[in-house]
PDB file of C-alpha atoms in Angstrom:
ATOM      1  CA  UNK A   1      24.842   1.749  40.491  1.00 68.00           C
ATOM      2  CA  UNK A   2      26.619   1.886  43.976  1.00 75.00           C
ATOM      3  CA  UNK A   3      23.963   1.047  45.805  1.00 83.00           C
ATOM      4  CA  UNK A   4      24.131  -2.161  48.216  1.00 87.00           C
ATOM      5  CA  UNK A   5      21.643  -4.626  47.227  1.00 87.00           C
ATOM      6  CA  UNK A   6      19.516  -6.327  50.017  1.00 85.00           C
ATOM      7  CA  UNK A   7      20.082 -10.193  50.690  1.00 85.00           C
ATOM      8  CA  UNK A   8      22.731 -10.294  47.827  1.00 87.00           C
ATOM      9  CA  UNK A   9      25.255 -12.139  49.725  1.00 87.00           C
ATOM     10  CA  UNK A  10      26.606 -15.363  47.697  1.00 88.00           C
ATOM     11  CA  UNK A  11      29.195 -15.420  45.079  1.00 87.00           C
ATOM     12  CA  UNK A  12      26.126 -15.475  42.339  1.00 90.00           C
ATOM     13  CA  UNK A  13      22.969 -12.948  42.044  1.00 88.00           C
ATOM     14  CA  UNK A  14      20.472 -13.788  40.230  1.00 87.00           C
ATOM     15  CA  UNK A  15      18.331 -11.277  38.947  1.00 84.00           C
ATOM     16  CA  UNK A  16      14.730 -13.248  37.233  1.00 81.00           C
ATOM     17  CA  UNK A  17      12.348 -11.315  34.779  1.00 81.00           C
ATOM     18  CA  UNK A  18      14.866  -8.517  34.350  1.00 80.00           C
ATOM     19  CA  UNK A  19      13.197  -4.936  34.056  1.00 80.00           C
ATOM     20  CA  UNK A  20      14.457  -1.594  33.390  1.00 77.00           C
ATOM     21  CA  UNK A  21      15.167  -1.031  37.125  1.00 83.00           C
ATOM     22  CA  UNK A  22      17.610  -3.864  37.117  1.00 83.00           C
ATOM     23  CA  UNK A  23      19.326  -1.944  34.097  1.00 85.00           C
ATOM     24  CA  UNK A  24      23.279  -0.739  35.339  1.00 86.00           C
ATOM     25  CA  UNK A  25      26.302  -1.392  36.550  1.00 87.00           C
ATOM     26  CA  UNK A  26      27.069  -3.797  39.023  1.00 87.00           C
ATOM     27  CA  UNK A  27      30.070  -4.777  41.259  1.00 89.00           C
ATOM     28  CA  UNK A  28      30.848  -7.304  43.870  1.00 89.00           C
ATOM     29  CA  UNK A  29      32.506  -6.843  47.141  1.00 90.00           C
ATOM     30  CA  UNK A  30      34.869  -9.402  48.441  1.00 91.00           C
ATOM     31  CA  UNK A  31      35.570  -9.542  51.859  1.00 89.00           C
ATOM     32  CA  UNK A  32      37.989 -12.052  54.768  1.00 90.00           C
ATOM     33  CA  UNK A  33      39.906 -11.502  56.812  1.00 88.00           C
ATOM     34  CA  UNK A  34      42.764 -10.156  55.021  1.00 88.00           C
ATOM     35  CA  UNK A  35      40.765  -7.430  53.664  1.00 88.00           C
ATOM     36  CA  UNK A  36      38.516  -6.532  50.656  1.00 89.00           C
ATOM     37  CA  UNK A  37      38.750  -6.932  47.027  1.00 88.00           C
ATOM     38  CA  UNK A  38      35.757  -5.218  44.676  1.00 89.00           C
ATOM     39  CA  UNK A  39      35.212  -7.094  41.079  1.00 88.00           C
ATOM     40  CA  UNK A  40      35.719  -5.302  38.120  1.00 86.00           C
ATOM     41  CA  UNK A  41      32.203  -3.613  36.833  1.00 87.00           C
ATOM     42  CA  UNK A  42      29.323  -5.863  34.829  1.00 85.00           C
ATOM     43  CA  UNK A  43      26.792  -3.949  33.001  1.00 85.00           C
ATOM     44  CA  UNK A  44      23.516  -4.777  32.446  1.00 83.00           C
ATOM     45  CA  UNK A  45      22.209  -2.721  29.369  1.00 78.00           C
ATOM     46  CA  UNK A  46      19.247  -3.853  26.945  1.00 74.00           C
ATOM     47  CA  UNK A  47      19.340  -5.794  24.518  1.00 73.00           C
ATOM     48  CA  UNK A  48      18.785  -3.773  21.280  1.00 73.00           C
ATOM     49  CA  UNK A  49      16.554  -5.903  18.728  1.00 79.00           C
ATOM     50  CA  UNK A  50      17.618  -4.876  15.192  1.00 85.00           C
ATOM     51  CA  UNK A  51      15.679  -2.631  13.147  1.00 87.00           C
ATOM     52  CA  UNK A  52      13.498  -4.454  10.913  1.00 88.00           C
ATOM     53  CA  UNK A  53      10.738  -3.412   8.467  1.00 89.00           C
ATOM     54  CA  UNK A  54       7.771  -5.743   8.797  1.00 90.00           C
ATOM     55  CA  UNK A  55       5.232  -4.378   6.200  1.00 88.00           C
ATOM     56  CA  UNK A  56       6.357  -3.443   3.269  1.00 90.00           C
ATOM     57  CA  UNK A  57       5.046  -0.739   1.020  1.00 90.00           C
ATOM     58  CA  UNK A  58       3.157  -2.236  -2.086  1.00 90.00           C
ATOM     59  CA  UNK A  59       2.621  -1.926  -5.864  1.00 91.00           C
ATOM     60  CA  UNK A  60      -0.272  -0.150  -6.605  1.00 89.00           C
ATOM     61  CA  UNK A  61      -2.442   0.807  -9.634  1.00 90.00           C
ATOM     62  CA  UNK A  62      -4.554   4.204  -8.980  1.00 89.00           C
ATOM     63  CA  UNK A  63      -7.283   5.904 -11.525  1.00 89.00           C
ATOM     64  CA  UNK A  64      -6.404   9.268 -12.620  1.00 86.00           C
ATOM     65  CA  UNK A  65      -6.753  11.910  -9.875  1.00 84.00           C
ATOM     66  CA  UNK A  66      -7.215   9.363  -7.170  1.00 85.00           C
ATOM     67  CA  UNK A  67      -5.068   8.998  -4.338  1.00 85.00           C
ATOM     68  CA  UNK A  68      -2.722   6.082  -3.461  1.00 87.00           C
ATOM     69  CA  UNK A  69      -1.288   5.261  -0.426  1.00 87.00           C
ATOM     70  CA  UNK A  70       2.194   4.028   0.712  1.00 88.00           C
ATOM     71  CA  UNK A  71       2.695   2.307   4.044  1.00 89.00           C
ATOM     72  CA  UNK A  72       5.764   1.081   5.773  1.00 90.00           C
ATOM     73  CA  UNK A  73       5.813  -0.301   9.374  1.00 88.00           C
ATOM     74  CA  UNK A  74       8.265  -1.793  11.575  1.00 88.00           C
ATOM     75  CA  UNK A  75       8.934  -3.609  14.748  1.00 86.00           C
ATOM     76  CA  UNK A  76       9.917   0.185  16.977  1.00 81.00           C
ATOM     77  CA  UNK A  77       7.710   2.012  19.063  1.00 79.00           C
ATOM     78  CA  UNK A  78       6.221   4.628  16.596  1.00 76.00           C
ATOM     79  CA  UNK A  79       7.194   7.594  18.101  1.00 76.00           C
ATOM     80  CA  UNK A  80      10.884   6.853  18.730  1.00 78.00           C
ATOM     81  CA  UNK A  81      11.325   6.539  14.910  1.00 86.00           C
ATOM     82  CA  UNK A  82      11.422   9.260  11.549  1.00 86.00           C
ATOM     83  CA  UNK A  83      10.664   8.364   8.297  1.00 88.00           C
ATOM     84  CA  UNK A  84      12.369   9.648   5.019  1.00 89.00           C
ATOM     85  CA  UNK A  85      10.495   9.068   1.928  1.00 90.00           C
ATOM     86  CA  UNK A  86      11.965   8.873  -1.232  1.00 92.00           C
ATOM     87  CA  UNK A  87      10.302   9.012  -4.895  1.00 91.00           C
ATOM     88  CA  UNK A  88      12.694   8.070  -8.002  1.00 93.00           C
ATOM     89  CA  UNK A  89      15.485   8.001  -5.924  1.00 91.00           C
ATOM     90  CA  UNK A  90      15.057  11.404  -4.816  1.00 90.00           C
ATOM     91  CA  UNK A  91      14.374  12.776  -1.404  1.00 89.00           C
ATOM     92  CA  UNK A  92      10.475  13.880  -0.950  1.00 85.00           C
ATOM     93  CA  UNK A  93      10.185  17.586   0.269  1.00 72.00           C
ATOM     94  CA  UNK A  94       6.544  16.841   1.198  1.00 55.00           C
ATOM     95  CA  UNK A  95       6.625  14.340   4.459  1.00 54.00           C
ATOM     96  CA  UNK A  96       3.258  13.152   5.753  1.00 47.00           C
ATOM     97  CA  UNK A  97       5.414  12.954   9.443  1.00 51.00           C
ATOM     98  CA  UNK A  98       4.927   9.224   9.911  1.00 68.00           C
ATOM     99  CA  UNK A  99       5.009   5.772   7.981  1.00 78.00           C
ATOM    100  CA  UNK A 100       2.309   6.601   5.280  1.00 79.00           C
ATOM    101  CA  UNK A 101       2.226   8.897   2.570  1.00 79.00           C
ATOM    102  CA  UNK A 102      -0.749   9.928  -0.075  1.00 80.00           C
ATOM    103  CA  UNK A 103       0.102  10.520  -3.834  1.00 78.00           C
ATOM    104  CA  UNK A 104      -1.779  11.843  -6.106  1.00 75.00           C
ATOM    105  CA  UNK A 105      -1.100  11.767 -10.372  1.00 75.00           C
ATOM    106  CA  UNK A 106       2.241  10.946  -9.341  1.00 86.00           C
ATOM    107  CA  UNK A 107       3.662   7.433 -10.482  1.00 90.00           C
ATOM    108  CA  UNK A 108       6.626   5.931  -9.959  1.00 93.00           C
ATOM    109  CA  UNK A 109       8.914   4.298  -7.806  1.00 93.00           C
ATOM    110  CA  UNK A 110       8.841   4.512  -3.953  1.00 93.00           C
ATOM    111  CA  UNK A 111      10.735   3.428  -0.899  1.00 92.00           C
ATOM    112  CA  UNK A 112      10.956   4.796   3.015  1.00 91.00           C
ATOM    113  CA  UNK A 113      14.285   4.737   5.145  1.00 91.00           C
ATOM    114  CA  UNK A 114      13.322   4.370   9.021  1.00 91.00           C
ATOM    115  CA  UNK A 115      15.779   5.859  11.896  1.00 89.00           C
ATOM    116  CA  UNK A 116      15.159   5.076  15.394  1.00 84.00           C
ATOM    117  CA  UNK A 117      16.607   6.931  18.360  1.00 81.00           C
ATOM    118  CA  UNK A 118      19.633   4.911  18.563  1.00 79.00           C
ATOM    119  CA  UNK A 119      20.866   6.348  15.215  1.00 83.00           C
ATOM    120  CA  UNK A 120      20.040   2.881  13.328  1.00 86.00           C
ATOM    121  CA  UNK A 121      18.551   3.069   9.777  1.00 90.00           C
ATOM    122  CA  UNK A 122      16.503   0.607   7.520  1.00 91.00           C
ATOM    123  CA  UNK A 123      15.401   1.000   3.994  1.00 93.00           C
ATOM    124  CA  UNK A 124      12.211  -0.278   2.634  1.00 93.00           C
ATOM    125  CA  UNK A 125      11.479  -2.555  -0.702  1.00 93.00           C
ATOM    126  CA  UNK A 126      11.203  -0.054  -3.327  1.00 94.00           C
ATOM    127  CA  UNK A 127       7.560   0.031  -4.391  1.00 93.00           C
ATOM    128  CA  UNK A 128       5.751   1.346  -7.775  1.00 93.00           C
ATOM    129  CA  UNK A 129       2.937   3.416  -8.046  1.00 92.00           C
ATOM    130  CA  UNK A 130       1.044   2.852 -11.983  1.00 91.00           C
ATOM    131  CA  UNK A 131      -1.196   5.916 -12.758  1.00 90.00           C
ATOM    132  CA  UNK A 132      -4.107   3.723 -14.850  1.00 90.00           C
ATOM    133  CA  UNK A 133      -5.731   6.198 -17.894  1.00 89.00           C
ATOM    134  CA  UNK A 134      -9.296   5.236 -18.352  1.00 91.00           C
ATOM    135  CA  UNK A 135     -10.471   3.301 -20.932  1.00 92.00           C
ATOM    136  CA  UNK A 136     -11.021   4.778 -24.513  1.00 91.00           C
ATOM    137  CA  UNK A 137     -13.044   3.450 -27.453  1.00 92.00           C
ATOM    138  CA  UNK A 138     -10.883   2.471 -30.569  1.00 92.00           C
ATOM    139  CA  UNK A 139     -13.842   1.156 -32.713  1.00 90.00           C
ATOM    140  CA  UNK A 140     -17.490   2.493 -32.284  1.00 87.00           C
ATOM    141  CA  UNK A 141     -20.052   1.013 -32.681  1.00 85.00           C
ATOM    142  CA  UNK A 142     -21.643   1.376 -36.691  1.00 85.00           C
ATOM    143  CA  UNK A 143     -25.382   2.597 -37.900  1.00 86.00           C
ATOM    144  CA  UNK A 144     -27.241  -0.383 -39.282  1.00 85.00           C
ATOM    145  CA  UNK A 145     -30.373  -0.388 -41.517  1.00 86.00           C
ATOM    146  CA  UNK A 146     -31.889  -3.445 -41.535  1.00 86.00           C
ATOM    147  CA  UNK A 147     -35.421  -5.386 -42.411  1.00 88.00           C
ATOM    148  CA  UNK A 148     -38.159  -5.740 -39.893  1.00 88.00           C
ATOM    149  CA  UNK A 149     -37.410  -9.309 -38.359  1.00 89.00           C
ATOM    150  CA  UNK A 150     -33.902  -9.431 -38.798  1.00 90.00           C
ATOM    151  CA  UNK A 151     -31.116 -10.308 -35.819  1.00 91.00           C
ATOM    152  CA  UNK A 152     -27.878  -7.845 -36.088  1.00 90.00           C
ATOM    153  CA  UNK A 153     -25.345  -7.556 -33.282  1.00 91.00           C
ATOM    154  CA  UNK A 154     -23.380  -3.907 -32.561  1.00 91.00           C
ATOM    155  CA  UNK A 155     -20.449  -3.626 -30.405  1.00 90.00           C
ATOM    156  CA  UNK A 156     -17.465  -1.719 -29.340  1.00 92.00           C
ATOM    157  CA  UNK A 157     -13.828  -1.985 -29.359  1.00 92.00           C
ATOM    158  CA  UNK A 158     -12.338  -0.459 -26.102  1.00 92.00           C
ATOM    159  CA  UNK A 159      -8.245   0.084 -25.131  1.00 92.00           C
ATOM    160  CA  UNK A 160      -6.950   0.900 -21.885  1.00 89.00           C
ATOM    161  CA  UNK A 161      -6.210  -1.269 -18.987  1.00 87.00           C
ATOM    162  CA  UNK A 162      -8.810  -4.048 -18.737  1.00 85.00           C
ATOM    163  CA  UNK A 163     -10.955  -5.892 -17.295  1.00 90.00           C
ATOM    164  CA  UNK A 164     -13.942  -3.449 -19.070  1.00 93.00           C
ATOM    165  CA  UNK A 165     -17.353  -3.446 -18.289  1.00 93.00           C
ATOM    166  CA  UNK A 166     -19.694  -2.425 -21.095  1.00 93.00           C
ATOM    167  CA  UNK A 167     -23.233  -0.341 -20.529  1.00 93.00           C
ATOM    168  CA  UNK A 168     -25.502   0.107 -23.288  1.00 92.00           C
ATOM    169  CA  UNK A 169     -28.183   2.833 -23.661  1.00 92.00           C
ATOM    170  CA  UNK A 170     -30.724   3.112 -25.994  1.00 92.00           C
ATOM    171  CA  UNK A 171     -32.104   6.333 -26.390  1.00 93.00           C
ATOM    172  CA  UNK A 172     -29.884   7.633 -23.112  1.00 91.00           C
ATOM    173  CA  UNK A 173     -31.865   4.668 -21.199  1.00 92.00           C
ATOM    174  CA  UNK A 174     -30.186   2.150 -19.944  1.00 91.00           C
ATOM    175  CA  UNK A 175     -30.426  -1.426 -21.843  1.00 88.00           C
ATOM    176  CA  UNK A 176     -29.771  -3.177 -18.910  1.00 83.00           C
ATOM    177  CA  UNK A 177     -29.805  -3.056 -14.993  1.00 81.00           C
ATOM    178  CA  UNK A 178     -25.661  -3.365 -14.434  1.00 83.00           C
ATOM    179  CA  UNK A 179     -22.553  -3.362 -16.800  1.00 86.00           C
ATOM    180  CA  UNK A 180     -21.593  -6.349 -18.890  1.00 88.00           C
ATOM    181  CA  UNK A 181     -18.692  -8.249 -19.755  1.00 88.00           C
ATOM    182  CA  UNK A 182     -18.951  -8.378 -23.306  1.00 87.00           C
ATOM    183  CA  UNK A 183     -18.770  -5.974 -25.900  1.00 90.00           C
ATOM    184  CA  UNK A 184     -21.132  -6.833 -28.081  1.00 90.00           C
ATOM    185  CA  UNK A 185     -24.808  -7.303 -28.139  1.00 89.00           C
ATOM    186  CA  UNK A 186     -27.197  -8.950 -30.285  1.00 90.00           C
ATOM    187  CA  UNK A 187     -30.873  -7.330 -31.379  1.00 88.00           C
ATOM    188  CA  UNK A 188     -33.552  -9.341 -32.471  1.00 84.00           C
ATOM    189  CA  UNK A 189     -35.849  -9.738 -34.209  1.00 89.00           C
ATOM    190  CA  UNK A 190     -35.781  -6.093 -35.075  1.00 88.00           C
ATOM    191  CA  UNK A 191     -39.030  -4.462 -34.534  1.00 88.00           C
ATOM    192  CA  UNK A 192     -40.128  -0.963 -34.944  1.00 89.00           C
ATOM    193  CA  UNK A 193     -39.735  -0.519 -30.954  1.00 88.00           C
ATOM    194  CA  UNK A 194     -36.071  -1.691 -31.342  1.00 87.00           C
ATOM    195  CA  UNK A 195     -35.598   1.209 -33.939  1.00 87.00           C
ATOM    196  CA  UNK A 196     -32.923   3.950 -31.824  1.00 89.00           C
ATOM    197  CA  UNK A 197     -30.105   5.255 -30.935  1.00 91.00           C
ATOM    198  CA  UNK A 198     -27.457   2.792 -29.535  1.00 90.00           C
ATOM    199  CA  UNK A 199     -24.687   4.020 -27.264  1.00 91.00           C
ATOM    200  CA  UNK A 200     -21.914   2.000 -24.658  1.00 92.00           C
ATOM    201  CA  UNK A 201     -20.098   3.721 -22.031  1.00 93.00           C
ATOM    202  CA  UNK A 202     -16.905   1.300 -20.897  1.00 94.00           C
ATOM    203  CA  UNK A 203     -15.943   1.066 -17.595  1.00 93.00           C
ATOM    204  CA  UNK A 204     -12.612  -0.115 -16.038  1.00 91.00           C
ATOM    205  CA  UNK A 205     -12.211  -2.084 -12.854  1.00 88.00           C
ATOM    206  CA  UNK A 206     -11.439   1.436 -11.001  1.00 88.00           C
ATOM    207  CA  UNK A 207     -14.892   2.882 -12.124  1.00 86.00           C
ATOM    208  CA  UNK A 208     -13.139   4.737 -15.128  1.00 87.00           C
ATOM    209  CA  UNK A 209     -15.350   5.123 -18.321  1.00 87.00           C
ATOM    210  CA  UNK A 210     -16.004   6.326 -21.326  1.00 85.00           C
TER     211      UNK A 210
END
């Protein structure tokens, strides 16, 4: 940068650990005693690493009215990048101003394109985003009359997106302490105190029921 350069006085200079003050251009002065000669100019610039995403937004499977949340990162200082989101191909007019986004009842297919301040773009995996309904009861449960003594076993038929997790009440009390695995459930031997009114909610794996 046209500034002399203490000590640097061989045909080689060596500059260790470079740093951004060592960042420039550089030029060597010949001299003897025929005159001078001055090299032609060497720049020292740095080194710029390609943009690269490193995390990836995911697939994801929200509940109804629940939020899900899209992340991309990369290997940039924060700051010196923008973020473009796009949601079925389209542009998003909403931008959360940074690498994550929250969506609400909105499913689909996601994906981010990062700029950095040298004008360099990436684009992200595209991602989906599955809006799960909650679980609904195809076949209820039936009344049964039946002898004092007897064994009978009621149960449920649920749809929806599984794993479900069955809760029976008798009477609106709960049956038992936490949700079960299984739809059905055996009584026995009926006895006047089993005598009531049976009812399951079914729960999903996102705490959906019905």
């Amino acid at each position: 940068n046209r500034t002399a350069i203490a000590g640097a006085n061989q045909s080689v200079y060596r500059v260790s650990s470079c740093g951004s003050n060592d960042l420039g251009g550089y030029l060597c002065s010949v001299r003897n005693e025929a005159g001078q000669a001055i090299s032609l100019p060497y720049t020292v610039a740095r080194k710029q690493v390609p943009l690269i995403v490193t995390l990836r937004p995911e697939y994801q499977e929200v509940a109804v009215g629940k939020e899900g949340k899209l992340t991309v990162r990369h290997n940039r200082e924060p700051q010196n990048c923008t973020y473009r989101w796009f949601f079925n191909g389209q542009a998003m007019s909403q931008q959360s101003g940074g690498s994550e986004i929250i969506v609400i009842c909105n499913a689909g297919k996601y994906y981010c394109v990062v700029s950095d301040q040298f004008g360099h773009c990436v684009q992200s995996n595209t991602s989906c985003l599955k809006i799960i309904d909650p679980p609904r009861i195809t076949t209820p449960s039936r009344h049964h009359e039946v002898q004092l003594g007897e064994d009978i076993t009621i149960g449920v038929e649920a749809a929806g997106a599984g794993p479900f997790y069955y809760h029976w009440l008798k009477d609106g009390q709960p049956v038992s302490a936490a949700p079960e695995s299984h739809s059905l459930r055996r009584l026995g031997p009926i006895s006047l105190d089993t005598a009531g009114r049976y009812e399951c909610e079914v729960f999903d794996k996102w705490g959906q029921k019905t």
